[in-house]
Amino acid sequence: MKITKEDIDALNSVVKIDITANDYQEKVDTQLHDYRKKANIPGFRKGHVPMSLVKKQYGKSVMIDEVNKLLQESLNKFLVEEKLDVLGNPLPKMKENFSWDEDQFTFEFELGLAPDFEVNLKPKKAITAYKIIADDKMINSQIDNIREQYGKLITQAAIEENSNVTGTFVNEEKEIEKKSTFKLEKIKGKANLKKFVGAKVGDTIELKSKGLFTDDHMLMNVLGLSHDDAHDFDAVLAFSIEEITQTELAELNQDLFDKIFGAGLVKSEDEFRNRLKEDAEKQFGSQSDQQLLNAVTESLIENTKFDLPAEFLKKWLAVSGEKPMTAEQAGEEYERSEKGLRYQLIEGKLMTEHKLQITYDDLKDYTKGFVRAQMAQFGDNKIEDKELEDIVNRVLSNQEEVRRLSDQLKNEKLLKFFKENIKLKTKEVTYEDFIKEVYK
């Protein structure tokens, strides 16, 4: 057997494999002898079928099977030994005059090769790393929500501007009959508010659905409509009042602090505010980290220049899926996936050159931390080592969980690397401004 490689250019090669009868005949003969021992052919005792008949009936299919096995093994071994970094899989070049009736064969495979490139970690323009701050406005709003959540409901005789109103919206033509509760402050427009203020339990108010609430999405919730139906919904509604209450806000005292954070962990209003701020900013950290990872990814793709074997990849995409694609479909799929492929190559190079690869021990330690954090959420902070080991082994026996946790750990390693090596500029923003800037 002879294997040679011809380079078409820096990104494309052809591997040629010459196979003769000497390379496969021994294995073919062994297989045919096994067939002879097991074959059940009418007119012959088992194990006494003439070899000529076995060869006539099974010889060609066994030979084709053995040649294909030898071909695959040889090609894979060649790629490993030559340290060829291929994209996709080798594509066989079909020959018009190929025949299995010969005793020696020549096979050719097209290869798409990964490009050689350097990753640009120093873009001209620094990447923004957002630090999201929980400002007083946010903390005050959160405190108001907590005080309301833990407050007391007091029944009222008539609706006032600070009332919570419960009742049923009805429109027979639109088949609406939905009981809902809302705050009067969510009603939009003086004319609508005037209809509510002073009304009592048992009264029915006629309302127009269009522009009824300060947030149009509320109409979807109070009427039980889908998003699409709520968008253009316009009808006259009869609203029957069934309950009127007012929320008496909980006091900012030790009892409330203990309910939120545990007994004695927060002892003053200042500590309460600081703890809310700290917890909020910790949660924001994961969002700003994800945004940074996205921004660095875009920057690396934009600033790291290299060519890809595009025509080879289009041909490979056309035949690699469950369903074959046309050349046009494969071209469209390549356009959609090109940026992702570029980043995979950049990421792989970074992880190799900077020793960021994930070992099994890394993954196991990470999983232990993940399990401990999950248990702590349910108040279990004293898990025994043996129990932890058993849980981790069960988690890592699930391939889907292994992929998910591996991706999380990989992203954490890359994020740490980027923060230490990429040109960044830190910008402090409120959460509201972060949303405006990043998700414009």
Coordinates of C-alpha atoms in Angstrom, one line a residue:
M1 CA 0.0 0.0 0.0
K2 CA 1.3 3.4 -0.9
I3 CA 0.0 6.8 0.5
T4 CA 1.0 10.1 -0.9
K5 CA -0.2 13.7 -0.4
E6 CA -0.2 16.4 -3.1
D7 CA -0.7 20.0 -1.9
I8 CA -3.0 22.0 -4.2
D9 CA -2.4 25.2 -2.2
A10 CA -1.9 26.1 1.5
L11 CA -5.5 25.1 2.4
N12 CA -6.2 22.2 0.0
S13 CA -4.6 18.9 -0.5
V14 CA -5.3 15.5 -2.2
V15 CA -4.3 12.2 -0.5
K16 CA -3.8 9.3 -2.9
I17 CA -3.9 5.7 -1.6
D18 CA -2.9 2.8 -3.8
I19 CA -4.1 -0.6 -2.5
T20 CA -3.0 -4.0 -4.0
A21 CA -4.3 -7.5 -3.5
N22 CA -1.3 -8.2 -1.1
D23 CA -2.8 -5.6 1.3
Y24 CA -6.2 -7.2 1.7
Q25 CA -6.2 -10.8 0.4
E26 CA -5.1 -12.5 3.6
K27 CA -8.0 -10.9 5.6
V28 CA -10.4 -11.7 2.8
D29 CA -9.4 -15.4 2.8
T30 CA -9.8 -15.5 6.6
Q31 CA -13.3 -14.1 6.4
L32 CA -14.3 -16.5 3.6
H33 CA -13.0 -19.5 5.6
D34 CA -15.2 -18.3 8.5
Y35 CA -18.1 -18.0 6.1
R36 CA -17.5 -21.5 4.9
K37 CA -17.7 -22.9 8.5
K38 CA -21.0 -21.1 9.2
A39 CA -22.7 -21.1 5.8
N40 CA -26.0 -23.0 5.5
I41 CA -26.4 -23.7 1.8
P42 CA -29.0 -26.3 0.6
G43 CA -27.4 -29.5 -0.6
F44 CA -24.3 -29.2 1.5
R45 CA -23.5 -30.2 5.1
K46 CA -22.5 -27.3 7.3
G47 CA -18.8 -26.6 7.1
H48 CA -18.5 -28.7 3.8
V49 CA -19.5 -26.1 1.3
P50 CA -17.0 -25.9 -1.6
M51 CA -14.7 -22.9 -1.2
S52 CA -15.3 -22.1 -4.9
L53 CA -19.0 -21.7 -4.2
V54 CA -18.3 -19.5 -1.1
K55 CA -16.0 -17.3 -3.1
K56 CA -18.5 -17.0 -5.9
Q57 CA -21.3 -16.1 -3.5
Y58 CA -19.5 -13.9 -1.0
G59 CA -16.0 -13.1 -2.4
K60 CA -16.6 -9.7 -3.9
S61 CA -18.7 -8.3 -1.0
V62 CA -16.1 -9.5 1.5
M63 CA -13.3 -8.0 -0.6
I64 CA -15.1 -4.6 -0.8
D65 CA -15.7 -4.6 2.9
E66 CA -12.1 -5.4 3.8
V67 CA -10.8 -2.8 1.3
N68 CA -13.1 -0.1 2.8
K69 CA -11.9 -1.0 6.3
L70 CA -8.2 -0.8 5.3
L71 CA -8.9 2.4 3.4
Q72 CA -10.4 4.1 6.5
E73 CA -7.8 2.8 8.9
S74 CA -4.9 3.9 6.6
L75 CA -6.3 7.3 6.0
N76 CA -6.9 8.0 9.6
K77 CA -3.5 6.8 10.6
F78 CA -1.9 8.9 7.9
L79 CA -3.7 12.1 9.1
V80 CA -2.5 11.5 12.6
E81 CA 1.1 10.6 11.7
E82 CA 1.4 13.6 9.4
K83 CA -0.3 15.8 12.0
L84 CA -2.7 17.3 9.5
D85 CA -5.2 19.7 10.9
V86 CA -8.2 19.0 8.7
L87 CA -11.5 20.8 8.5
G88 CA -14.6 18.7 8.1
N89 CA -13.9 15.2 6.8
P90 CA -11.9 14.0 3.8
L91 CA -14.0 13.9 0.7
P92 CA -13.6 11.0 -1.7
K93 CA -12.9 12.0 -5.4
M94 CA -15.2 9.8 -7.5
K95 CA -13.7 8.2 -10.7
E96 CA -15.9 7.5 -13.7
N97 CA -14.1 4.3 -14.7
F98 CA -13.7 2.8 -11.2
S99 CA -14.4 -0.9 -11.0
W100 CA -14.4 -3.4 -8.1
D101 CA -13.5 -6.2 -10.6
E102 CA -9.8 -5.2 -10.5
D103 CA -7.4 -6.6 -7.8
Q104 CA -5.7 -3.3 -7.2
F105 CA -7.2 0.1 -6.6
T106 CA -6.4 3.8 -6.4
F107 CA -8.4 6.1 -4.1
E108 CA -8.2 9.9 -3.8
F109 CA -9.5 12.1 -1.0
E110 CA -9.8 15.9 -1.0
L111 CA -8.7 17.6 2.3
G112 CA -9.5 21.1 3.6
L113 CA -6.7 22.2 5.8
A114 CA -6.9 24.5 8.8
P115 CA -5.1 27.8 8.1
D116 CA -1.9 29.0 9.9
F117 CA -2.6 32.3 11.7
E118 CA -1.8 34.4 14.7
V119 CA -4.5 35.6 17.0
N120 CA -4.6 39.4 17.4
L121 CA -5.1 40.0 21.2
K122 CA -4.4 43.7 20.9
P123 CA -7.1 45.4 18.8
K124 CA -6.7 49.1 18.1
K125 CA -9.9 49.9 19.8
A126 CA -10.2 48.8 23.4
I127 CA -13.2 46.6 24.2
T128 CA -15.7 47.9 26.8
A129 CA -16.0 45.8 30.0
Y130 CA -19.2 47.0 31.7
K131 CA -19.4 47.2 35.5
I132 CA -23.1 47.4 36.3
I133 CA -23.9 49.4 39.4
A134 CA -27.1 49.1 41.4
D135 CA -28.0 52.8 41.9
D136 CA -30.2 54.4 44.6
K137 CA -33.2 54.4 42.2
M138 CA -32.9 50.6 41.7
I139 CA -32.4 49.9 45.4
N140 CA -35.3 52.1 46.4
S141 CA -37.5 50.4 43.9
Q142 CA -36.4 47.0 45.2
I143 CA -37.1 48.0 48.8
D144 CA -40.6 49.3 47.8
N145 CA -41.3 45.9 46.1
I146 CA -40.1 44.0 49.2
R147 CA -42.2 46.1 51.6
E148 CA -45.2 45.6 49.4
Q149 CA -44.6 41.8 49.1
Y150 CA -44.4 41.5 52.9
G151 CA -47.0 44.1 53.6
K152 CA -50.7 43.6 54.7
L153 CA -53.8 43.9 52.6
I154 CA -56.5 46.1 54.1
T155 CA -60.0 46.0 52.6
Q156 CA -61.4 49.3 51.4
A157 CA -65.0 50.4 50.9
A158 CA -64.4 52.3 47.7
I159 CA -61.6 52.6 45.2
E160 CA -58.9 55.2 45.9
E161 CA -55.8 56.2 43.9
N162 CA -53.6 53.7 45.8
S163 CA -56.0 50.8 45.6
N164 CA -55.6 47.2 44.4
V165 CA -58.7 46.2 42.4
T166 CA -59.9 42.7 41.7
G167 CA -62.7 42.0 39.3
T168 CA -63.8 40.3 36.1
F169 CA -63.5 41.7 32.5
V170 CA -66.3 40.6 30.1
N171 CA -66.9 41.0 26.4
E172 CA -69.3 38.3 25.1
E173 CA -68.5 39.0 21.4
K174 CA -64.8 38.5 21.9
E175 CA -65.5 35.6 24.3
I176 CA -63.6 37.4 27.1
E177 CA -64.4 36.5 30.8
K178 CA -61.3 36.9 32.9
K179 CA -60.8 37.6 36.6
S180 CA -57.8 39.8 37.3
T181 CA -56.1 41.9 39.9
F182 CA -54.2 45.1 39.2
K183 CA -53.1 48.3 40.9
L184 CA -55.1 51.4 40.0
E185 CA -51.8 53.3 39.3
K186 CA -51.5 51.1 36.2
I187 CA -54.6 52.5 34.6
K188 CA -53.9 55.1 31.9
G189 CA -55.7 58.4 31.4
K190 CA -57.7 60.7 33.6
A191 CA -61.0 59.7 32.0
N192 CA -60.4 56.0 32.9
L193 CA -59.1 56.8 36.4
K194 CA -62.3 58.9 37.0
K195 CA -64.4 55.9 36.3
F196 CA -62.6 53.9 39.0
V197 CA -62.1 56.3 41.8
G198 CA -65.1 56.1 44.2
A199 CA -66.5 52.9 42.7
K200 CA -67.5 50.1 45.1
V201 CA -67.7 46.3 45.2
G202 CA -70.6 45.2 43.0
D203 CA -70.3 48.2 40.6
T204 CA -69.7 47.5 36.9
I205 CA -67.5 49.9 34.8
E206 CA -67.5 50.2 31.0
L207 CA -64.0 50.6 29.6
K208 CA -62.3 50.7 26.2
S209 CA -59.4 48.2 25.9
K210 CA -57.3 50.5 23.7
G211 CA -54.9 52.5 25.9
L212 CA -56.4 51.2 29.1
F213 CA -53.0 50.5 30.9
T214 CA -49.7 52.4 31.1
D215 CA -48.0 49.2 29.8
D216 CA -49.8 47.7 26.8
H217 CA -48.5 44.2 27.8
M218 CA -50.7 44.3 30.8
L219 CA -53.8 44.0 28.6
M220 CA -52.4 40.6 27.5
N221 CA -52.1 39.4 31.2
V222 CA -55.4 40.8 32.6
L223 CA -57.5 39.5 29.6
G224 CA -55.6 36.2 29.1
L225 CA -54.7 37.0 25.5
S226 CA -51.7 35.8 23.4
H227 CA -49.1 38.4 22.5
D228 CA -50.4 38.5 18.9
D229 CA -54.0 38.8 19.9
A230 CA -53.3 41.5 22.4
H231 CA -51.4 43.6 19.9
D232 CA -54.4 44.7 17.9
F233 CA -57.2 44.0 20.4
D234 CA -59.8 46.8 20.5
A235 CA -63.1 46.3 22.3
V236 CA -65.5 47.6 24.9
L237 CA -65.1 45.8 28.2
A238 CA -67.5 45.5 31.2
F239 CA -65.5 45.3 34.4
S240 CA -67.3 44.0 37.5
I241 CA -65.6 45.0 40.8
E242 CA -65.3 42.1 43.3
E243 CA -62.6 43.3 45.8
I244 CA -60.9 46.5 46.8
T245 CA -57.8 46.5 48.9
Q246 CA -54.9 48.7 49.9
T247 CA -51.4 47.4 50.7
E248 CA -50.0 48.6 54.0
L249 CA -46.2 48.4 53.4
A250 CA -44.1 46.4 55.8
E251 CA -41.9 48.4 58.1
L252 CA -38.2 48.5 57.5
N253 CA -37.3 46.8 60.8
Q254 CA -35.4 43.8 62.1
D255 CA -38.3 41.5 61.5
L256 CA -38.3 42.3 57.8
F257 CA -34.4 42.0 57.6
D258 CA -34.6 38.6 59.2
K259 CA -37.2 37.4 56.8
I260 CA -35.2 38.4 53.8
F261 CA -31.6 37.5 54.8
G262 CA -31.9 35.2 57.9
A263 CA -31.9 35.9 61.6
G264 CA -29.4 38.5 62.8
L265 CA -27.4 38.7 59.5
V266 CA -28.5 42.3 58.7
K267 CA -29.0 44.7 61.6
S268 CA -29.8 48.1 60.2
E269 CA -31.3 49.9 57.2
D270 CA -27.9 50.8 55.9
E271 CA -26.7 47.2 56.1
F272 CA -30.0 46.1 54.4
R273 CA -29.5 48.5 51.5
N274 CA -25.8 47.5 51.1
R275 CA -26.7 43.8 51.1
L276 CA -29.4 44.4 48.4
K277 CA -26.8 46.4 46.4
E278 CA -24.2 43.7 46.8
D279 CA -26.5 40.9 45.7
A280 CA -27.9 42.8 42.8
E281 CA -24.4 43.6 41.5
K282 CA -23.3 40.0 41.9
Q283 CA -26.2 39.0 39.7
F284 CA -25.3 41.7 37.2
G285 CA -21.8 40.3 37.0
S286 CA -22.8 37.3 35.0
Q287 CA -24.6 39.5 32.5
S288 CA -21.7 41.8 32.0
D289 CA -19.3 38.8 31.7
Q290 CA -21.5 37.3 29.0
Q291 CA -21.6 40.6 27.2
L292 CA -17.8 40.9 27.4
L293 CA -17.3 37.3 26.1
N294 CA -19.6 38.2 23.1
A295 CA -17.7 41.5 22.5
V296 CA -14.3 39.8 22.6
T297 CA -15.6 37.0 20.3
E298 CA -16.7 39.6 17.7
S299 CA -13.4 41.5 18.0
L300 CA -11.3 38.4 17.6
I301 CA -13.2 37.3 14.5
E302 CA -12.9 40.9 13.0
N303 CA -9.3 41.4 13.8
T304 CA -7.8 37.9 13.2
K305 CA -7.4 37.6 9.5
F306 CA -7.0 34.2 7.7
D307 CA -8.5 32.4 4.7
L308 CA -10.6 29.2 4.8
P309 CA -10.9 26.4 2.2
A310 CA -14.3 27.8 1.3
E311 CA -15.1 25.7 -1.8
F312 CA -14.0 22.5 0.0
L313 CA -16.2 23.3 3.0
K314 CA -19.2 24.0 0.8
K315 CA -18.8 20.6 -0.9
W316 CA -18.4 19.0 2.6
L317 CA -21.5 20.7 3.9
A318 CA -23.5 19.5 0.9
V319 CA -22.9 15.8 1.8
S320 CA -22.2 15.8 5.6
G321 CA -25.8 16.3 6.9
E322 CA -28.7 13.8 7.3
K323 CA -30.1 15.2 4.0
P324 CA -27.9 16.1 1.0
M325 CA -27.9 19.8 0.1
T326 CA -27.8 21.5 -3.3
A327 CA -24.7 23.6 -4.1
E328 CA -26.8 26.7 -3.5
Q329 CA -28.1 25.4 -0.1
A330 CA -24.6 24.5 0.9
G331 CA -23.3 27.9 0.0
E332 CA -26.0 29.6 2.1
E333 CA -25.2 27.3 5.0
Y334 CA -21.5 28.1 4.7
E335 CA -22.3 31.9 4.9
R336 CA -24.4 31.3 8.0
S337 CA -21.7 29.2 9.8
E338 CA -18.5 30.9 8.6
K339 CA -18.1 33.2 11.6
G340 CA -18.7 30.4 14.0
L341 CA -16.1 28.2 12.3
R342 CA -13.6 31.1 12.4
Y343 CA -14.2 31.5 16.1
Q344 CA -13.8 27.8 16.7
L345 CA -10.4 27.9 15.1
I346 CA -9.3 31.0 17.1
E347 CA -10.6 29.5 20.3
G348 CA -8.9 26.2 19.7
K349 CA -5.6 27.9 19.0
L350 CA -5.8 30.1 22.1
M351 CA -6.6 27.1 24.3
T352 CA -3.7 25.1 22.9
E353 CA -1.1 27.9 23.0
H354 CA -2.0 29.2 26.4
K355 CA -2.7 25.8 28.0
L356 CA -6.4 26.4 28.7
Q357 CA -7.5 22.9 27.8
I358 CA -9.9 21.2 30.3
T359 CA -8.7 18.0 32.0
Y360 CA -11.0 15.5 33.6
D361 CA -9.8 16.6 37.0
D362 CA -10.6 20.2 36.1
L363 CA -14.1 19.2 35.1
K364 CA -14.6 17.0 38.3
D365 CA -13.5 19.9 40.6
Y366 CA -15.7 22.3 38.7
T367 CA -18.7 19.9 39.1
K368 CA -18.1 19.6 42.8
G369 CA -18.3 23.3 43.2
F370 CA -21.4 23.4 41.1
V371 CA -23.1 20.6 43.2
R372 CA -22.1 22.4 46.4
A373 CA -23.6 25.6 45.2
Q374 CA -26.8 23.8 44.2
M375 CA -27.1 22.1 47.6
A376 CA -26.4 25.4 49.4
Q377 CA -29.5 27.0 47.7
F378 CA -31.6 24.4 49.5
G379 CA -29.8 25.1 52.8
D380 CA -27.5 22.1 52.8
N381 CA -24.0 23.4 53.4
K382 CA -22.6 20.3 55.1
I383 CA -22.6 17.6 52.4
E384 CA -20.3 14.6 53.2
D385 CA -17.3 13.9 50.9
K386 CA -18.7 10.4 50.0
E387 CA -22.1 11.8 49.1
L388 CA -20.6 14.6 47.1
E389 CA -18.4 12.1 45.2
D390 CA -21.4 9.9 44.4
I391 CA -23.4 12.9 43.1
V392 CA -20.5 14.1 41.0
N393 CA -20.0 10.7 39.4
R394 CA -23.7 10.5 38.5
V395 CA -23.6 13.9 37.0
L396 CA -20.5 13.1 34.9
S397 CA -22.1 9.9 33.6
N398 CA -24.6 12.0 31.7
Q399 CA -23.0 13.1 28.5
E400 CA -25.3 16.1 28.1
E401 CA -24.4 17.4 31.5
V402 CA -20.7 16.8 30.7
R403 CA -21.0 18.9 27.6
R404 CA -22.9 21.7 29.4
L405 CA -20.5 21.9 32.3
S406 CA -17.5 21.6 30.0
D407 CA -18.8 24.6 28.0
Q408 CA -19.3 26.6 31.2
L409 CA -15.8 25.8 32.5
K410 CA -14.3 26.6 29.1
N411 CA -16.0 30.0 29.0
E412 CA -14.8 30.8 32.5
K413 CA -11.2 29.9 31.6
L414 CA -11.4 32.0 28.4
L415 CA -13.1 34.9 30.2
K416 CA -10.3 35.0 32.8
F417 CA -7.7 34.8 30.1
F418 CA -9.4 37.7 28.1
K419 CA -9.6 39.9 31.2
E420 CA -5.9 39.4 31.8
N421 CA -4.7 39.7 28.1
I422 CA -7.1 41.7 26.0
K423 CA -7.1 45.5 25.8
L424 CA -10.2 46.5 27.8
K425 CA -11.7 49.7 29.1
T426 CA -14.0 49.5 32.1
K427 CA -17.2 51.5 32.1
E428 CA -19.5 51.8 35.1
V429 CA -23.2 52.0 34.2
T430 CA -26.6 51.5 35.8
Y431 CA -28.5 48.4 34.7
E432 CA -30.9 50.6 32.8
D433 CA -28.1 52.2 30.8
F434 CA -26.4 48.8 30.3
I435 CA -29.6 47.5 28.6
K436 CA -29.8 50.6 26.4
E437 CA -26.2 50.4 25.3
V438 CA -25.9 46.7 24.8
Y439 CA -29.4 45.7 23.5
K440 CA -30.3 49.0 21.7

